[in-house]
JSON list of C-alpha atoms in Angstrom, two decimals:
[
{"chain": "A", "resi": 273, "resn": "UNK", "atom": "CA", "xyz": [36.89, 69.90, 88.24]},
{"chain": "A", "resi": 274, "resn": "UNK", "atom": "CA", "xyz": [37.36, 73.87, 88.33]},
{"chain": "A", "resi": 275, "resn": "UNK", "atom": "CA", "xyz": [33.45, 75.32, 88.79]},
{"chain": "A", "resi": 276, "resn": "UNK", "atom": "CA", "xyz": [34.91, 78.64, 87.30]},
{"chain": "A", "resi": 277, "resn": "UNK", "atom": "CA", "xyz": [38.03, 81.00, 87.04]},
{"chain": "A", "resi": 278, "resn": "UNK", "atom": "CA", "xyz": [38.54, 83.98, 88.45]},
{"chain": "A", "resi": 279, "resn": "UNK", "atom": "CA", "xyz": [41.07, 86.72, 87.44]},
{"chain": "A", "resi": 280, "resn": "UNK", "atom": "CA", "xyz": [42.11, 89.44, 89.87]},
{"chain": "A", "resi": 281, "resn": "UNK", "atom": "CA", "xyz": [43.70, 92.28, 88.08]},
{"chain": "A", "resi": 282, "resn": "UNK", "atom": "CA", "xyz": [45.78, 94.65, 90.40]},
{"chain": "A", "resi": 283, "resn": "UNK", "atom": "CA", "xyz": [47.22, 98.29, 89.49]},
{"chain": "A", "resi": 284, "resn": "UNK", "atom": "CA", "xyz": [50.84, 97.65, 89.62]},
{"chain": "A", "resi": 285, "resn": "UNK", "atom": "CA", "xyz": [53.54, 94.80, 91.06]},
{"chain": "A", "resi": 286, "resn": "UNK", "atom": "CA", "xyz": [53.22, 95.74, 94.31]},
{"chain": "A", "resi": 287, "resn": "UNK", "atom": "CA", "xyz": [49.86, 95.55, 94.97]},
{"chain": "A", "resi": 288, "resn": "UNK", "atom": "CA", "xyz": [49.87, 91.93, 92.97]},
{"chain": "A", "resi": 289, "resn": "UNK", "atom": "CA", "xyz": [52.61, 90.64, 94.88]},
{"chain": "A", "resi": 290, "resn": "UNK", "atom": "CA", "xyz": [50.56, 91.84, 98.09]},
{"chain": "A", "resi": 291, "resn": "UNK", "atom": "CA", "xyz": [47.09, 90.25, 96.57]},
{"chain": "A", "resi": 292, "resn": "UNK", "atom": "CA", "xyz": [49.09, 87.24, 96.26]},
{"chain": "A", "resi": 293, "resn": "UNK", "atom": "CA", "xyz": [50.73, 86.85, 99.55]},
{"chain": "A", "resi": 294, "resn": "UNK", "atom": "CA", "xyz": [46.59, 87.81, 101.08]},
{"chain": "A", "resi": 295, "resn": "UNK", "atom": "CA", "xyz": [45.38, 84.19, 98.99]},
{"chain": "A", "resi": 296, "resn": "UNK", "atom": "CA", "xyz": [49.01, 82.47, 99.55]},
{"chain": "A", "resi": 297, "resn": "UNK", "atom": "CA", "xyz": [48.35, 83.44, 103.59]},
{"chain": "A", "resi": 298, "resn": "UNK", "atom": "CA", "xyz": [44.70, 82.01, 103.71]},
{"chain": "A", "resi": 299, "resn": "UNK", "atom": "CA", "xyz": [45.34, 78.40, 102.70]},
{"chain": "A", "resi": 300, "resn": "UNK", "atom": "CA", "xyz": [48.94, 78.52, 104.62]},
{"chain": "A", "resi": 301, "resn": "UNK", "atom": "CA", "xyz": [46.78, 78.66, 107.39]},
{"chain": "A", "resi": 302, "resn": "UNK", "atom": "CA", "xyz": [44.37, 75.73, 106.22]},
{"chain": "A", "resi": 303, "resn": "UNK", "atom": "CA", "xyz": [47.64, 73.43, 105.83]},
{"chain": "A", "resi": 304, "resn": "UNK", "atom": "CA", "xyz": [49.20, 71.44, 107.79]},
{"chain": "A", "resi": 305, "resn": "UNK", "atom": "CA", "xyz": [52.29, 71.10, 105.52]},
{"chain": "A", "resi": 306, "resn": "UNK", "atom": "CA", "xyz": [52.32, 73.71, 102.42]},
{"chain": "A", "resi": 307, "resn": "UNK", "atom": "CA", "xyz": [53.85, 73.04, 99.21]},
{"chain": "A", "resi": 308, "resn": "UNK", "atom": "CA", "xyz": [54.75, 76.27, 97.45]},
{"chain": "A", "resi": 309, "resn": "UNK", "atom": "CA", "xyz": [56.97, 75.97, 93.56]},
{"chain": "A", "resi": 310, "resn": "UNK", "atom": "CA", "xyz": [58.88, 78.55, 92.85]},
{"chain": "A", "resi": 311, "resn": "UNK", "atom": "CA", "xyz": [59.74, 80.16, 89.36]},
{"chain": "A", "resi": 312, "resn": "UNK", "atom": "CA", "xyz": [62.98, 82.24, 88.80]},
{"chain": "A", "resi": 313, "resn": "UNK", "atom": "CA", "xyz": [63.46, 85.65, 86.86]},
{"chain": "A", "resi": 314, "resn": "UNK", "atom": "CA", "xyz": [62.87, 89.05, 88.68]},
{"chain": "A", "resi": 315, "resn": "UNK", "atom": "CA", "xyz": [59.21, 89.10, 88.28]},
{"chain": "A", "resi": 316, "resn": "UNK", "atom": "CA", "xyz": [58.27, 86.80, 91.36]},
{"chain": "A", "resi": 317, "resn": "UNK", "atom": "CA", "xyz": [61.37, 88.36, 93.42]},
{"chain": "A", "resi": 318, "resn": "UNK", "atom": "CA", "xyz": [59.64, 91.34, 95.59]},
{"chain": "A", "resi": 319, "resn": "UNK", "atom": "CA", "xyz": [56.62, 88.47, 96.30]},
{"chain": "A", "resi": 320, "resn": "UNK", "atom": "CA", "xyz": [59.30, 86.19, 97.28]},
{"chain": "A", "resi": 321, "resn": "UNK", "atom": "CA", "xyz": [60.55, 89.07, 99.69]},
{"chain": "A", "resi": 322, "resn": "UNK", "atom": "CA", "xyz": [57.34, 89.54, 101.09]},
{"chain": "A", "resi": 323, "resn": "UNK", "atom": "CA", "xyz": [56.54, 85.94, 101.63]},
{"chain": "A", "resi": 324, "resn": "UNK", "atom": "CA", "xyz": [59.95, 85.57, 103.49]},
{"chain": "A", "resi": 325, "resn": "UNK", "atom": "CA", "xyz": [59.66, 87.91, 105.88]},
{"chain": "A", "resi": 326, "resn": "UNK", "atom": "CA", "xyz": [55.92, 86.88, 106.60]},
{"chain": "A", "resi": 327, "resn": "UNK", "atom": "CA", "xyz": [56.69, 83.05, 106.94]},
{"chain": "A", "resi": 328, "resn": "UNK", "atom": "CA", "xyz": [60.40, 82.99, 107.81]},
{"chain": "A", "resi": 329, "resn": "UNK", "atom": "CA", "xyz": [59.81, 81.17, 111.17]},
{"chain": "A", "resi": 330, "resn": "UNK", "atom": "CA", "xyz": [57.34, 78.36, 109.94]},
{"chain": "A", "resi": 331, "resn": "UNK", "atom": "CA", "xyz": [59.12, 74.79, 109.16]},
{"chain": "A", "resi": 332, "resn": "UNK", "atom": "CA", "xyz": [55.60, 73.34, 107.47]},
{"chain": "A", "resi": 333, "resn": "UNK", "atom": "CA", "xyz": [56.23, 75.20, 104.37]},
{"chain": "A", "resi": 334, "resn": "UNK", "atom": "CA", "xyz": [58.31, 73.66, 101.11]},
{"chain": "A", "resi": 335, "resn": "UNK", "atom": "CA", "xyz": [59.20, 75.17, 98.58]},
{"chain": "A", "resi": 336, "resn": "UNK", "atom": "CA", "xyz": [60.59, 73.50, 95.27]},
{"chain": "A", "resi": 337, "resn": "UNK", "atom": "CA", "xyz": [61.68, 75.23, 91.98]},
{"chain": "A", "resi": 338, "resn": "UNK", "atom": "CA", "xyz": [59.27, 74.83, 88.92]},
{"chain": "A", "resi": 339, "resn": "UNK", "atom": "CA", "xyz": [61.61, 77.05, 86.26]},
{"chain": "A", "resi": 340, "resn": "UNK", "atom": "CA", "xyz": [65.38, 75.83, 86.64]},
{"chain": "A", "resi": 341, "resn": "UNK", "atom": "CA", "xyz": [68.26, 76.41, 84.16]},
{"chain": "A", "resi": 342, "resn": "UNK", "atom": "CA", "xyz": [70.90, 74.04, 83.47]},
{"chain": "A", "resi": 343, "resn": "UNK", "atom": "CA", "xyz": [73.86, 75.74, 85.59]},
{"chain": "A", "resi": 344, "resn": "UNK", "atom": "CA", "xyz": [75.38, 75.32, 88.51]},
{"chain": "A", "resi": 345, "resn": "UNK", "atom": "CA", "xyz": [73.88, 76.91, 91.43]},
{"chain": "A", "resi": 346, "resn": "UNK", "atom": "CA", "xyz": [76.85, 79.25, 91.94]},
{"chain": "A", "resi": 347, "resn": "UNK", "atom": "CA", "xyz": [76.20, 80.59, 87.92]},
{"chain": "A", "resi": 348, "resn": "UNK", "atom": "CA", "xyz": [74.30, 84.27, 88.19]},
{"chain": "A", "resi": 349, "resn": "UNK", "atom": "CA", "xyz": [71.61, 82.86, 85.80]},
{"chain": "A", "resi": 350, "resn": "UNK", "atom": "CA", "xyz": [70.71, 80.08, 88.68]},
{"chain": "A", "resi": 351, "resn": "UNK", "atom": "CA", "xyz": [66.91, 80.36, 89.96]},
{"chain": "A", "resi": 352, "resn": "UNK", "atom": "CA", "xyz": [68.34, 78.20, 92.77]},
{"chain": "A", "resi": 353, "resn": "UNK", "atom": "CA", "xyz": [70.86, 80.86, 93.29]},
{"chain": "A", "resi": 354, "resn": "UNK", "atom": "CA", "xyz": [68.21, 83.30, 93.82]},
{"chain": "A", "resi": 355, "resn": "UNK", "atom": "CA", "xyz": [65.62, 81.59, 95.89]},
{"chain": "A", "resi": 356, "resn": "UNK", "atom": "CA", "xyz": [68.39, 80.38, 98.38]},
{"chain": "A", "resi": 357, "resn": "UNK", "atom": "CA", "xyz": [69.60, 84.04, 98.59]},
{"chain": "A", "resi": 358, "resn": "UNK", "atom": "CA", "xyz": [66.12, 85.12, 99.66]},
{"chain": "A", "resi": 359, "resn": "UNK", "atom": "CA", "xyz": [65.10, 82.37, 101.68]},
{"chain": "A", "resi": 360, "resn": "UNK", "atom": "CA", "xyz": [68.39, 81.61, 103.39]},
{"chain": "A", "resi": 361, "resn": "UNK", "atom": "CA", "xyz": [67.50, 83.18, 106.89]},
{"chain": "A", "resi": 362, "resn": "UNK", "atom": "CA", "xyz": [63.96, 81.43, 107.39]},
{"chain": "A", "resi": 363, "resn": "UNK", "atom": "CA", "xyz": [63.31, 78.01, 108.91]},
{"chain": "A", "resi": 364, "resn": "UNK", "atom": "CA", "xyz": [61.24, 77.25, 105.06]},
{"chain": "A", "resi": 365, "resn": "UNK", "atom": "CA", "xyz": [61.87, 73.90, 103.59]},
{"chain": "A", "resi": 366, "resn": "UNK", "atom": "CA", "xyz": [63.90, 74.45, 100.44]},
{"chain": "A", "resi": 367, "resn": "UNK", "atom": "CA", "xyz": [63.95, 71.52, 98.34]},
{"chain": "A", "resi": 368, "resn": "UNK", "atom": "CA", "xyz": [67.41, 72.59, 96.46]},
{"chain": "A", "resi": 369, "resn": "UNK", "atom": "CA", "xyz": [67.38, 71.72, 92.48]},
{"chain": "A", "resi": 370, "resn": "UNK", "atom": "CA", "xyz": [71.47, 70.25, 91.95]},
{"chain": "A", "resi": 371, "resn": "UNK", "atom": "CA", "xyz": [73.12, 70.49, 88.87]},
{"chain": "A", "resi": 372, "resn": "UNK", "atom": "CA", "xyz": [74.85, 67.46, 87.00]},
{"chain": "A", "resi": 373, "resn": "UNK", "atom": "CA", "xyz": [76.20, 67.26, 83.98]},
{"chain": "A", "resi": 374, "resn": "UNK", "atom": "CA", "xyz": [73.36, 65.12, 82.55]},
{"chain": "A", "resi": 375, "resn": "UNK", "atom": "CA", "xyz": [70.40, 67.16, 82.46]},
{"chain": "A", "resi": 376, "resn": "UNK", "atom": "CA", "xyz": [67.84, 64.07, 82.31]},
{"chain": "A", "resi": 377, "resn": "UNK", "atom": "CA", "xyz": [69.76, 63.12, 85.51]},
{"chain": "A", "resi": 378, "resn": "UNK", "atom": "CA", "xyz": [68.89, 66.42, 86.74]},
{"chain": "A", "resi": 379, "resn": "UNK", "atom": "CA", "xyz": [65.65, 66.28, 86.42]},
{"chain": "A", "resi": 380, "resn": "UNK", "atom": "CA", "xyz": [65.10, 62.81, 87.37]},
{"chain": "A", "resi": 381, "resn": "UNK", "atom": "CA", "xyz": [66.58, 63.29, 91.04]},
{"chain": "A", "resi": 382, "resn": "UNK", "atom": "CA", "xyz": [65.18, 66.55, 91.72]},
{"chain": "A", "resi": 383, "resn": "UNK", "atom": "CA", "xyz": [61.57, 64.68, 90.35]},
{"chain": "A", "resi": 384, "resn": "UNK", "atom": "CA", "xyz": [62.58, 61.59, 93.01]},
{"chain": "A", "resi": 385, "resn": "UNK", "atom": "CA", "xyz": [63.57, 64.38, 96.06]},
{"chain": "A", "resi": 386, "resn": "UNK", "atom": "CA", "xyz": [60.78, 66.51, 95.71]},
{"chain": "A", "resi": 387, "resn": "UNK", "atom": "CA", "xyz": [58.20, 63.97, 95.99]},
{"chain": "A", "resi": 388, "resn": "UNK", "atom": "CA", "xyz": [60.21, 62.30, 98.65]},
{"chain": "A", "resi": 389, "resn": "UNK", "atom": "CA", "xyz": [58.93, 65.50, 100.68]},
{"chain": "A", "resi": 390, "resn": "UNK", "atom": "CA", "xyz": [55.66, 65.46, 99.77]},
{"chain": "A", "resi": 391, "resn": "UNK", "atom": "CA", "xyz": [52.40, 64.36, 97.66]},
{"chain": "A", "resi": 392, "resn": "UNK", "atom": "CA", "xyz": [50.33, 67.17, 97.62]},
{"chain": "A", "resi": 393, "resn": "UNK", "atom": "CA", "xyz": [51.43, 70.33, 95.55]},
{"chain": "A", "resi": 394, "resn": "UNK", "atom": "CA", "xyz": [48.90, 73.26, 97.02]},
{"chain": "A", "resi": 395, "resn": "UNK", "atom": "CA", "xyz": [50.58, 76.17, 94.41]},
{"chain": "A", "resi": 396, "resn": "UNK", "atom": "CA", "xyz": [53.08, 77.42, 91.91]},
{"chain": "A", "resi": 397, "resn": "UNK", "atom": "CA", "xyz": [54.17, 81.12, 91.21]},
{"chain": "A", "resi": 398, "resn": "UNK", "atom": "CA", "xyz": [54.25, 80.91, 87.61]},
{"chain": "A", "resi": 399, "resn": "UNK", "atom": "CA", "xyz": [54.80, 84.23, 86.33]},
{"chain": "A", "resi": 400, "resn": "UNK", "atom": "CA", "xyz": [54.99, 85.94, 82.70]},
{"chain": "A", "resi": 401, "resn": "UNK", "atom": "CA", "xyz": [57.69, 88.99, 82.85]},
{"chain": "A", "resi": 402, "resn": "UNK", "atom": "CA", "xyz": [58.14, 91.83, 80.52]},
{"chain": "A", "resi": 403, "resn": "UNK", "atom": "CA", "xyz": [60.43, 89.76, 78.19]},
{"chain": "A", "resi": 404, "resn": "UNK", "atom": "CA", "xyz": [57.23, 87.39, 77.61]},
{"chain": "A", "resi": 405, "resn": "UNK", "atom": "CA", "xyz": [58.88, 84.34, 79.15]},
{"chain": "A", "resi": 406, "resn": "UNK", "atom": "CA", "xyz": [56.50, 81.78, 80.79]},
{"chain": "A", "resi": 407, "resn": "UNK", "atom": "CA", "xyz": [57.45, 79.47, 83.55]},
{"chain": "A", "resi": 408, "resn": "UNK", "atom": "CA", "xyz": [57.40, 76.06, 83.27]},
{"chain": "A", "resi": 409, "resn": "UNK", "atom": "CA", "xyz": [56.90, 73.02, 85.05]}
]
């Protein structure tokens, strides 16, 4: 049960993506294995950036997609697309999202491989951009 909530409003993207990465950083270094979900759209991508460079040597961290579309991964509108693009020269645990043709079959495997990783989810970047759209589990 949550004893309170706190909100931490920053001046611009920058210094929230850096806020982030500061709270991100501190129980990284609690963890033994880290479990971080990943949303798409450009309004995570400079934290994403950040957090690359920062953690691109560590092999305890996972990270698993929260906000897919149904397209292939090579499709410009693929969150997958994106996150591999970012994260494709660290030694982070990508737990890759594949597209079939059923989308319940879609979801159902990717529900069956990311668990197969791990049982504890420690965070999810779930962001709200300037178009208004929400991230979803």
């Amino acid at each position: 049960m949550m004893d309170s909530l706190e909100i931490l409003k920053e001046n611009n993207h920058i210094d929230c993506s850096n806020t982030l990465l500061d709270l991100i950083s501190s129980e990284i270094n609690d963890s033994e294995n880290y479990s971080l979900g990943l949303s798409g759209g450009s309004t995570p991508k400079f934290f994403y950036e950040l957090f690359a460079e920062k953690y691109k040597d560590y092999s305890n961290i996972y990270l698993w997609t929260v906000d897919e579309r149904h397209v292939d991964i090579n499709d410009d509108k693929s969150n997958q697309r994106m996150i591999n693009s970012i994260f494709s020269n660290s030694n982070l645990n990508i737990i890759e999202y594949s597209y079939e043709e059923d989308p319940g079959h879609s979801a159902t495997n990717y529900t069956t491989k990311v668990f197969s990783k791990f049982d504890k989810f420690n965070a999810a970047i779930l962001g709200v951009g300037e178009d208004g759209h929400i991230a979803s589990l």
